[in-house]
Coordinates of C-alpha atoms and ligand atoms in Angstrom, one line a residue:
Chain A
M2 CA -15.4 23.7 11.0
K3 CA -16.0 27.4 10.7
L4 CA -13.6 29.8 12.5
M5 CA -14.3 33.2 14.0
T6 CA -11.6 35.6 15.1
C7 CA -12.2 36.6 18.7
P8 CA -10.6 40.1 19.3
L9 CA -9.3 38.7 22.7
N10 CA -8.4 35.1 21.9
G11 CA -7.7 35.0 18.2
P12 CA -9.3 32.4 15.7
R13 CA -11.5 29.9 17.5
N14 CA -14.1 27.3 16.4
I15 CA -17.5 29.0 15.9
S16 CA -19.0 26.6 18.3
E17 CA -17.2 28.3 21.2
F18 CA -19.2 31.5 20.5
V19 CA -22.8 32.5 21.3
Y20 CA -24.8 34.8 19.0
G21 CA -26.1 37.8 20.9
G22 CA -28.4 39.6 18.4
E23 CA -28.0 42.7 16.2
V24 CA -26.4 45.8 17.4
K25 CA -29.2 48.3 17.5
A26 CA -30.3 51.4 19.5
M27 CA -32.4 50.7 22.5
P28 CA -35.2 53.2 23.1
N29 CA -35.7 54.5 26.6
H30 CA -38.2 52.1 28.1
K31 CA -39.4 54.8 30.5
T32 CA -40.4 57.2 27.8
C33 CA -41.0 55.2 24.7
S34 CA -44.4 53.9 23.5
D35 CA -45.5 50.2 23.6
K36 CA -45.1 50.2 19.8
E37 CA -41.6 51.5 19.9
W38 CA -40.6 48.9 22.5
A39 CA -42.3 46.1 20.5
D40 CA -40.4 47.3 17.5
Y41 CA -37.1 47.1 19.4
V42 CA -37.8 43.7 20.9
F43 CA -39.6 41.8 18.1
Y44 CA -39.2 43.5 14.7
A45 CA -36.2 43.3 12.4
D46 CA -35.2 44.3 8.9
N47 CA -33.9 40.7 8.5
T48 CA -32.5 41.4 5.0
I49 CA -29.5 40.3 3.1
K50 CA -26.6 42.6 3.9
I51 CA -23.6 43.1 6.2
I52 CA -24.8 43.6 9.8
Q53 CA -23.1 44.4 13.1
E54 CA -24.0 41.9 15.8
W55 CA -23.0 41.0 19.3
W56 CA -21.1 37.8 19.9
F57 CA -19.9 36.2 23.2
H58 CA -16.8 34.0 23.5
S59 CA -18.2 31.6 26.1
P60 CA -15.0 30.0 27.5
S61 CA -13.5 33.4 28.3
G62 CA -16.8 35.3 29.1
Y63 CA -16.0 38.1 26.6
W64 CA -18.5 40.1 24.6
F65 CA -17.5 41.7 21.3
I66 CA -18.9 42.9 18.0
A67 CA -18.7 41.2 14.6
E68 CA -19.5 42.4 11.1
R69 CA -21.0 39.5 9.1
H70 CA -22.8 39.1 5.8
T71 CA -26.2 37.5 6.3
A72 CA -26.2 35.4 3.1
S73 CA -22.5 34.5 2.4
D74 CA -21.9 34.1 6.2
E75 CA -18.5 35.8 5.7
I76 CA -17.2 37.4 8.9
L77 CA -15.6 40.6 7.7
R78 CA -14.3 42.1 11.0
T79 CA -14.5 41.5 14.7
F80 CA -13.7 44.2 17.3
D81 CA -13.9 45.2 20.9
P82 CA -17.1 47.0 21.8
S83 CA -15.1 49.9 23.1
E84 CA -14.9 51.0 19.5
L85 CA -18.6 51.8 19.6
Y86 CA -19.3 52.3 23.3
Q87 CA -17.1 54.7 25.2
E88 CA -19.0 54.6 28.5
R89 CA -20.8 52.0 30.5
I90 CA -24.5 51.8 29.7
D91 CA -26.7 51.7 32.8
F92 CA -29.8 49.6 32.4
G93 CA -31.0 50.5 35.8
H94 CA -34.7 50.9 36.4
E95 CA -34.3 54.1 38.4
E96 CA -32.5 56.3 36.0
G97 CA -33.7 54.8 32.7
V98 CA -31.1 54.4 30.0
K99 CA -28.1 56.6 29.6
G100 CA -24.7 56.4 28.1
G101 CA -23.5 55.8 24.6
V102 CA -26.4 54.1 23.0
V103 CA -25.8 54.0 19.2
Chain B
M29 CA -38.8 -1.2 -29.9
P30 CA -42.6 -1.2 -29.4
F31 CA -44.3 0.2 -32.4
S32 CA -46.3 2.8 -30.3
L33 CA -43.0 4.2 -28.9
L34 CA -41.7 4.6 -32.4
K35 CA -44.9 6.3 -33.4
Y36 CA -44.7 8.9 -30.6
G37 CA -41.0 9.3 -31.3
L38 CA -41.8 10.5 -34.8
S39 CA -44.9 12.7 -34.1
N40 CA -45.3 15.9 -32.2
D41 CA -48.4 14.6 -30.5
Y42 CA -47.1 13.3 -27.2
P43 CA -49.7 11.2 -25.3
F44 CA -48.9 12.4 -21.9
E45 CA -49.5 16.1 -22.5
K46 CA -53.3 15.9 -22.3
D47 CA -53.1 13.7 -19.1
A48 CA -50.3 15.7 -17.6
D49 CA -50.7 16.7 -13.9
L50 CA -49.9 20.3 -14.6
P51 CA -50.9 22.3 -17.7
A52 CA -48.1 23.7 -19.9
P53 CA -46.9 27.2 -19.0
T54 CA -48.7 30.1 -20.5
E55 CA -48.0 33.9 -20.8
L56 CA -48.9 36.0 -17.7
K57 CA -52.2 37.8 -18.0
R58 CA -52.3 41.5 -17.3
H59 CA -54.7 41.2 -14.4
Y60 CA -55.7 38.6 -11.8
D61 CA -58.2 38.9 -9.0
V62 CA -55.7 37.2 -6.7
V63 CA -51.9 36.9 -6.9
I64 CA -50.3 34.4 -4.6
I65 CA -46.5 34.9 -4.1
G66 CA -44.8 31.6 -3.4
G67 CA -45.6 28.2 -4.9
G68 CA -44.9 26.1 -1.8
G69 CA -47.5 24.0 -0.1
H70 CA -49.2 27.0 1.5
G71 CA -49.5 29.0 -1.7
V72 CA -50.9 26.2 -3.8
A73 CA -53.3 25.0 -1.0
T74 CA -54.7 28.6 -0.7
A75 CA -55.3 28.6 -4.5
Y76 CA -56.9 25.2 -4.3
Y77 CA -59.4 26.1 -1.7
L78 CA -60.1 29.5 -3.4
A79 CA -61.1 27.6 -6.5
K80 CA -62.8 24.7 -4.8
Y81 CA -64.9 26.4 -2.0
H82 CA -65.2 30.0 -3.3
G83 CA -65.3 29.7 -7.1
M84 CA -62.4 32.1 -7.5
T85 CA -60.2 31.0 -10.3
N86 CA -58.8 34.2 -11.8
V87 CA -55.8 33.4 -9.6
A88 CA -52.1 33.2 -10.3
I89 CA -49.4 31.5 -8.2
L90 CA -46.1 33.2 -8.8
E91 CA -43.1 31.0 -7.9
K92 CA -39.6 32.1 -8.4
G93 CA -38.2 28.5 -8.5
Y94 CA -40.2 25.4 -9.0
L95 CA -43.4 24.1 -7.4
G96 CA -42.7 23.0 -3.8
G97 CA -39.0 23.5 -4.1
G98 CA -38.7 25.6 -0.9
N99 CA -39.2 24.4 2.6
T100 CA -42.1 22.2 1.4
A101 CA -39.4 20.0 -0.2
R102 CA -37.0 20.1 2.8
N103 CA -39.1 19.5 5.8
T104 CA -39.1 16.2 7.8
A105 CA -42.9 16.0 7.5
V106 CA -43.8 15.6 11.2
I107 CA -47.6 16.1 11.4
R108 CA -49.0 16.6 14.9
S109 CA -51.3 18.8 17.0
N110 CA -49.9 18.3 20.5
Y111 CA -49.0 21.9 21.1
L112 CA -49.5 23.8 24.3
T113 CA -51.8 26.8 23.8
S114 CA -55.5 26.4 23.1
E115 CA -55.1 28.7 20.1
G116 CA -52.4 26.4 18.7
V117 CA -53.9 23.1 19.5
K118 CA -57.3 24.0 18.0
F119 CA -55.7 25.2 14.8
Y120 CA -53.3 22.3 14.3
K121 CA -55.9 19.7 15.2
Q122 CA -58.0 20.8 12.3
S123 CA -55.0 20.5 10.0
V124 CA -54.3 16.9 11.1
D125 CA -58.0 16.1 10.5
M126 CA -57.8 17.5 7.0
F127 CA -54.6 15.6 6.2
Q128 CA -56.3 12.3 6.8
G129 CA -58.6 12.8 3.9
L130 CA -56.2 14.4 1.4
S131 CA -55.2 11.2 -0.6
N132 CA -58.9 10.5 -1.3
E133 CA -59.7 14.1 -2.1
F134 CA -56.8 14.5 -4.5
D135 CA -57.1 10.9 -5.9
F136 CA -53.3 11.0 -5.5
N137 CA -51.4 9.2 -2.8
I138 CA -49.7 11.5 -0.3
M139 CA -48.5 8.5 1.7
Y140 CA -50.1 9.7 4.9
S141 CA -48.9 7.4 7.6
S142 CA -50.3 7.7 11.1
R143 CA -47.7 6.2 13.4
G144 CA -47.9 8.3 16.4
Q145 CA -45.3 10.7 17.8
L146 CA -43.4 10.2 21.1
T147 CA -41.6 13.0 22.9
L148 CA -39.3 12.1 25.7
A149 CA -39.0 13.9 29.0
H150 CA -35.7 13.8 31.0
T151 CA -36.6 16.2 33.8
D152 CA -39.4 16.8 36.2
A153 CA -40.2 20.2 34.7
T154 CA -40.7 18.6 31.3
V155 CA -43.0 16.0 32.8
R156 CA -45.1 18.7 34.2
S157 CA -45.4 20.5 30.9
F158 CA -46.3 17.2 29.2
R159 CA -49.2 16.8 31.7
Q160 CA -50.5 20.2 30.7
R161 CA -50.1 19.5 27.0
T162 CA -51.9 16.2 27.4
E163 CA -54.9 17.8 29.0
V164 CA -55.1 20.7 26.5
N165 CA -54.9 18.2 23.7
K166 CA -57.6 16.0 25.0
H167 CA -59.8 19.0 25.6
F168 CA -59.7 19.8 21.9
G169 CA -60.3 16.2 20.8
G170 CA -56.7 15.1 20.1
R171 CA -55.4 11.8 21.3
T172 CA -52.4 12.4 23.6
E173 CA -51.4 10.5 26.7
L174 CA -48.6 10.6 29.3
I175 CA -46.8 7.2 29.3
D176 CA -44.2 5.7 31.6
P177 CA -40.8 4.2 30.8
Q178 CA -42.2 0.6 30.6
Q179 CA -44.7 1.7 28.0
I180 CA -42.0 3.6 26.1
K181 CA -39.8 0.4 26.1
E182 CA -42.7 -1.5 24.6
L183 CA -43.3 1.1 21.9
V184 CA -39.7 1.5 20.9
P185 CA -37.6 -1.5 22.0
T186 CA -34.4 -0.2 20.4
L187 CA -34.4 3.1 22.3
N188 CA -31.6 3.7 24.9
M189 CA -33.6 4.6 28.1
N190 CA -30.6 6.5 29.5
P191 CA -29.3 8.6 26.6
A192 CA -26.4 10.9 27.5
D193 CA -26.9 9.9 31.2
M194 CA -30.3 11.6 31.2
P195 CA -32.8 8.9 32.1
I196 CA -36.1 8.9 30.3
L197 CA -38.8 9.7 32.9
A198 CA -41.9 9.8 30.9
G199 CA -43.2 10.2 27.3
L200 CA -45.8 12.4 25.7
W201 CA -47.5 9.8 23.4
H202 CA -49.4 11.6 20.6
I203 CA -51.4 8.9 18.9
D204 CA -52.5 11.2 16.1
G205 CA -48.9 12.0 15.2
A206 CA -48.2 11.2 11.5
T207 CA -46.0 11.8 8.5
A208 CA -46.7 12.1 4.8
R209 CA -44.9 12.7 1.5
H210 CA -44.3 16.4 1.5
D211 CA -43.8 16.8 -2.3
A212 CA -47.0 14.9 -3.0
V213 CA -49.0 17.4 -0.8
A214 CA -47.8 20.3 -3.0
W215 CA -48.4 18.3 -6.2
G216 CA -51.9 17.2 -5.2
Y217 CA -52.9 20.8 -4.3
A218 CA -51.3 22.2 -7.5
K219 CA -53.0 19.6 -9.7
G220 CA -56.4 20.3 -8.1
A221 CA -56.0 24.0 -8.3
T222 CA -54.8 24.1 -12.0
Q223 CA -57.6 21.7 -13.0
R224 CA -60.0 24.3 -11.7
G225 CA -58.5 27.1 -13.7
V226 CA -55.8 28.5 -11.4
E227 CA -52.5 29.5 -13.2
L228 CA -49.2 28.3 -11.7
H229 CA -46.2 30.3 -13.0
Q230 CA -42.9 28.7 -12.1
L231 CA -39.6 30.5 -12.7
T232 CA -41.5 33.7 -12.0
E233 CA -40.0 35.9 -9.3
V234 CA -41.8 38.8 -7.7
T235 CA -39.4 41.7 -7.7
G236 CA -41.6 44.5 -6.5
V237 CA -45.0 45.2 -5.0
T238 CA -47.1 48.2 -6.2
V239 CA -48.9 50.0 -3.4
E240 CA -51.1 53.0 -4.1
Q241 CA -52.7 54.9 -1.2
G242 CA -52.1 52.2 1.2
K243 CA -53.6 49.5 -1.0
V244 CA -51.8 46.9 -3.1
T245 CA -52.6 47.1 -6.8
G246 CA -50.1 44.8 -8.5
V247 CA -46.7 43.2 -8.5
T248 CA -43.7 43.3 -10.9
T249 CA -42.0 40.2 -11.9
N250 CA -39.0 39.0 -14.0
R251 CA -41.7 38.4 -16.7
G252 CA -43.4 41.8 -16.5
A253 CA -46.0 43.6 -14.3
V254 CA -49.4 42.3 -13.4
S255 CA -52.2 44.2 -11.7
C256 CA -54.4 42.4 -9.1
G257 CA -57.2 42.8 -6.6
C258 CA -55.2 41.3 -3.8
V259 CA -52.0 39.5 -2.8
V260 CA -51.3 36.6 -0.6
Q261 CA -47.7 36.3 0.5
A262 CA -46.6 32.8 1.3
V263 CA -42.9 32.7 0.9
A264 CA -41.6 31.2 4.2
G265 CA -37.9 31.9 4.6
H266 CA -38.2 34.9 2.3
S267 CA -41.0 36.6 4.2
S268 CA -39.1 39.6 5.4
L269 CA -37.6 40.2 2.0
V270 CA -40.9 40.1 0.1
A271 CA -42.8 42.0 2.7
S272 CA -40.2 44.8 2.5
M273 CA -41.1 45.2 -1.1
A274 CA -44.5 46.3 0.1
G275 CA -42.9 48.5 2.8
I276 CA -43.8 46.0 5.6
R277 CA -41.4 45.3 8.4
M278 CA -42.0 41.9 10.2
P279 CA -41.3 40.4 13.6
I280 CA -39.3 37.6 11.9
T281 CA -35.7 36.4 11.8
T282 CA -34.5 33.9 9.2
Y283 CA -32.4 30.9 10.5
P284 CA -31.3 27.8 8.6
L285 CA -32.7 24.5 9.7
Q286 CA -30.8 21.4 8.8
A287 CA -31.8 17.8 8.6
M288 CA -30.2 14.5 7.4
V289 CA -31.0 11.0 6.4
T290 CA -29.1 7.6 6.6
Q291 CA -29.0 4.7 4.2
P292 CA -32.1 2.5 4.4
V293 CA -32.4 -0.4 6.9
K294 CA -35.1 -2.9 7.8
P295 CA -38.1 -1.4 9.5
F296 CA -37.4 -1.0 13.2
L297 CA -39.1 2.2 14.3
D298 CA -42.8 2.9 14.0
P299 CA -43.4 6.1 15.9
L300 CA -41.7 9.4 15.4
V301 CA -39.4 9.8 18.4
S302 CA -38.0 13.1 19.8
S303 CA -36.0 14.0 22.9
S304 CA -36.7 17.3 24.5
A305 CA -33.4 17.4 26.2
L306 CA -31.1 16.2 23.4
H307 CA -32.9 18.4 20.8
C308 CA -33.0 15.6 18.4
Y309 CA -35.9 13.8 16.6
V310 CA -35.6 10.5 14.7
Q311 CA -38.0 8.7 12.4
Q312 CA -37.9 6.0 9.8
T313 CA -39.4 6.5 6.4
G314 CA -41.5 4.0 4.4
R315 CA -38.3 3.3 2.4
G316 CA -36.4 2.4 5.6
E317 CA -34.1 5.5 5.7
I318 CA -33.8 7.2 9.1
V319 CA -34.5 10.9 9.0
F320 CA -33.3 13.0 11.8
G321 CA -33.1 16.6 12.7
G322 CA -32.9 19.0 15.6
G323 CA -33.1 22.7 16.4
S324 CA -32.4 25.7 14.1
D325 CA -28.8 26.9 13.5
P326 CA -27.4 29.0 16.3
Y327 CA -27.4 32.3 14.3
P328 CA -29.5 33.9 11.5
L329 CA -28.5 33.4 7.9
Y330 CA -30.0 33.3 4.4
N331 CA -28.1 30.3 3.2
T332 CA -29.0 26.6 2.7
R333 CA -25.5 25.3 3.2
S334 CA -24.9 22.3 5.5
T335 CA -22.4 22.4 8.3
L336 CA -20.0 19.9 10.0
D337 CA -20.9 21.4 13.4
L338 CA -24.5 20.4 13.1
K339 CA -23.6 17.0 11.7
E340 CA -21.4 16.3 14.7
S341 CA -23.8 17.5 17.4
L342 CA -26.9 15.9 15.9
L343 CA -25.2 12.6 15.2
A344 CA -23.9 12.5 18.8
S345 CA -27.5 12.9 20.1
A346 CA -29.0 10.4 17.6
V347 CA -26.5 7.8 18.5
E348 CA -27.2 8.3 22.2
M349 CA -30.9 7.6 21.5
F350 CA -30.3 4.6 19.1
P351 CA -26.8 3.3 19.6
F352 CA -26.8 0.9 16.7
M353 CA -27.1 3.9 14.4
A354 CA -23.4 4.4 14.9
N355 CA -22.9 1.8 12.2
L356 CA -25.0 3.5 9.6
K357 CA -23.8 5.7 6.8
L358 CA -25.3 9.1 6.1
M359 CA -26.8 9.6 2.7
R360 CA -27.7 13.2 2.5
Q361 CA -27.7 16.4 4.6
W362 CA -29.6 19.5 3.6
A363 CA -31.1 22.8 4.9
G364 CA -33.9 25.2 4.5
I365 CA -34.1 28.8 5.6
T366 CA -36.9 29.2 8.2
D367 CA -38.9 32.3 9.1
M368 CA -38.8 32.3 12.9
T369 CA -41.0 34.2 15.1
S370 CA -40.1 34.8 18.8
D371 CA -43.2 32.9 20.1
Y372 CA -42.9 30.0 17.6
S373 CA -46.4 30.7 16.3
P374 CA -47.2 31.9 12.7
I375 CA -48.2 35.3 11.4
M376 CA -51.4 35.0 9.5
G377 CA -54.0 37.5 8.3
L378 CA -54.0 41.2 7.6
S379 CA -51.0 43.4 7.0
P380 CA -50.6 47.2 7.3
I381 CA -51.3 47.3 3.5
K382 CA -54.9 46.9 2.4
N383 CA -55.6 43.7 0.4
Y384 CA -52.1 42.4 1.1
Y385 CA -52.5 39.2 3.2
L386 CA -49.7 37.5 5.1
D387 CA -49.1 33.8 5.6
A388 CA -45.6 33.8 7.3
G389 CA -43.7 33.0 10.4
W390 CA -43.9 29.3 9.7
G391 CA -40.4 28.6 10.9
T392 CA -39.7 25.0 11.5
W393 CA -43.3 23.9 12.0
G394 CA -45.4 24.9 8.9
F395 CA -45.7 21.7 6.9
K396 CA -48.3 20.2 9.2
S397 CA -50.5 23.3 8.8
T398 CA -50.5 23.3 5.0
P399 CA -54.2 22.2 4.6
I400 CA -55.7 24.5 7.3
C401 CA -53.6 27.4 6.2
G402 CA -54.8 27.0 2.7
K403 CA -58.4 26.8 3.9
T404 CA -58.3 29.8 6.2
M405 CA -56.3 32.0 3.9
A406 CA -58.8 31.3 1.1
E407 CA -61.6 32.3 3.4
L408 CA -59.8 35.5 4.3
V409 CA -59.3 36.4 0.6
A410 CA -62.8 35.4 -0.5
S411 CA -64.4 37.4 2.2
G412 CA -62.4 40.5 1.3
G413 CA -60.4 40.6 4.5
K414 CA -62.7 39.2 7.2
V415 CA -60.3 37.3 9.4
P416 CA -61.5 33.7 10.3
E417 CA -61.7 33.2 14.1
L418 CA -59.3 30.3 14.0
I419 CA -56.4 32.5 12.8
A420 CA -57.3 35.7 14.6
P421 CA -54.8 35.0 17.5
F422 CA -52.0 34.8 14.9
S423 CA -52.3 38.4 13.6
M424 CA -49.0 40.2 13.2
D425 CA -50.0 43.0 15.5
R426 CA -50.2 40.6 18.5
F427 CA -46.6 41.6 19.0
D428 CA -47.4 45.3 19.3
V429 CA -49.6 44.5 22.3
F430 CA -47.4 41.8 23.7
R431 CA -50.0 39.1 23.2
Q432 CA -47.7 36.3 22.1
V433 CA -48.9 32.7 21.6
N434 CA -46.0 30.9 23.1
E435 CA -45.4 27.5 21.5
M436 CA -41.6 27.5 22.0
G437 CA -41.6 24.5 24.5
A438 CA -43.8 22.5 22.2
T439 CA -41.8 23.2 19.1
A440 CA -38.1 23.4 19.7
A441 CA -37.5 19.7 20.1
S442 CA -39.7 18.4 17.3
H443 CA -41.2 20.3 14.4
Ligands
FAD529 C1 -35.2 21.0 7.6 C2 -36.6 21.4 7.8 C3 -37.4 20.5 8.5 C4 -38.7 20.9 8.8 N1 -39.5 20.0 9.4 C5 -40.8 20.2 9.6 C6 -41.7 19.2 10.2 O1 -41.2 18.1 10.5 N2 -43.0 19.5 10.4 C7 -43.5 20.7 10.0 O2 -44.7 20.9 10.1 N3 -42.7 21.7 9.4 C8 -41.4 21.5 9.2 N4 -40.6 22.4 8.6 C9 -41.2 23.7 8.3 C10 -41.9 23.7 6.9 O3 -41.1 23.0 6.0 C11 -42.3 25.0 6.4 O4 -42.9 25.8 7.5 C12 -43.4 25.0 5.3 O5 -42.9 24.1 4.3 C13 -43.6 26.3 4.7 O6 -44.4 26.1 3.5 P1 -44.6 27.3 2.6 O7 -45.4 26.9 1.4 O8 -45.1 28.5 3.3 O9 -43.1 27.7 2.1 P2 -42.1 27.1 1.0 O10 -42.3 25.7 0.7 O11 -40.7 27.5 1.4 O12 -42.6 28.0 -0.3 C14 -42.3 29.3 -0.4 C15 -42.0 29.6 -1.9 O13 -41.9 30.9 -2.1 C16 -41.0 31.1 -3.2 N5 -40.5 32.5 -3.2 C17 -39.7 33.2 -2.3 N6 -39.5 34.5 -2.7 C18 -40.2 34.6 -3.9 C19 -40.4 35.7 -4.8 N7 -39.8 36.9 -4.5 N8 -41.2 35.5 -5.8 C20 -41.8 34.3 -6.1 N9 -41.6 33.3 -5.3 C21 -40.9 33.4 -4.2 C22 -39.9 30.2 -2.9 O14 -39.1 29.8 -4.0 C23 -40.6 28.9 -2.3 O15 -40.9 27.9 -3.3 C24 -39.2 22.1 8.4 C25 -38.4 23.0 7.7 C26 -37.1 22.6 7.4 C27 -36.3 23.6 6.6

């Protein structure tokens, strides 16, 4: 059994978590080109390194960020997204994207 | 001790060397017309058809490990063509047809066994998608039927018709479904290719790709540099890593896929059976072992470790389908790393670099396509980059124009 440390709930079985994809900057869908959007949606470096990724603790409904090595599977750090995102991101279709997109 | 054995024991002239299936290793030449990166089934099949149909033999296959030691050696060898899209069905159908003649062609038994493949539906929505797949398959000449629970019971008497309290409503019965010995496929192609003059270099890792003015001119390896006219990249799970050496970024994410096998038992299961809701497929090998597998791991990773989590969840599903399996012992568990695309279709054809051809994105479904991949990639290379019609829908730039070929529903439950 592999454990992951949830910033909210402490160490839990990895099967309680859902993978949510790499943390990456989202282009503004109103102004970016099709190619830029395709790049964001489909393409990835997909290399061997430490990456930051979104994870979801499903029983408590909590999203957080983890740093994990993509070959050793070692989880180096998990933290609350507020470390990276200070304000709420609005995905609304009217205004486009604003807020602290990293 | 027989006298002949003693004689060979004392001399340097071993009898098997001249009849060996593969020639002894040689030095790398300075130049090849074609360099194929990856000595899995796809790489050696491409070399075979280049030599056989196009007379191109100044070809080197560079393999960092050993022949067929990647996903070719790890897959569960499901061969089928009952996909959903016309692009997919047309393509895989030709592969299944080619598989049927391979043992004869190689003069080497690949143990092709045409037992049929059965996928189970547990919801109305799945039954509807099965109807569509049946019709698409028939349209392209495949043999696929929608069958009812009574027919399923007759085909597979040992199956629990109500696994995990999800009654089986119907089955997608793919009569052309088959299996074969995966290693033998790689060996057969390698033997045929090397007999025609292709060089297979094992323990030869490509460490860099030389690109000049947007065109590939050579590769560097742990055994030195070679120049070449063109490159075919067929490295499955390592696709993104190798492509990045040529400066190419791919729409691929690498996930482990695990499988396992039990101790052998008496023959009880003829068709390959998979459940769309339990994400589990079960088949019995010619040796009596039961092979079973499921979906990919839940998150990306470059690692072929096995996990307890998968063992638990997959065993639970397998025992639901065939309750008597609870009494069996597991013999082995293993994994491969699979190059997943978001539409569950491959990436074949041209790349942003001239003369650098891609055969990638084979994820969990690429063993069955080995013959047709080899044939079409060879055509692509021999024509100097004219993309064969059959593989045109699988070009990498389909993602740039959002023209995915969606085979997810027809792939996730059985590979
Ligand atoms: C558990 C499992 C079950 C599967 N089940 C099925 C199934 O039932 N049906 C089906 O159709 N498909 C299945 N697949 C998928 C199938 O195995 C693959 O898609 C297919 O084998 C890919 O073949 P390949 O020749 O492209 O790759 P591989 O056989 O992986 O060969 C690629 C080779 O490239 C080499 N390589 C990598 N990097 C370098 C480098 N830098 N230099 C030189 N060489 C390099 C590797 O060592 C490897 O030998 C399954 C896969 C797995 C893991």
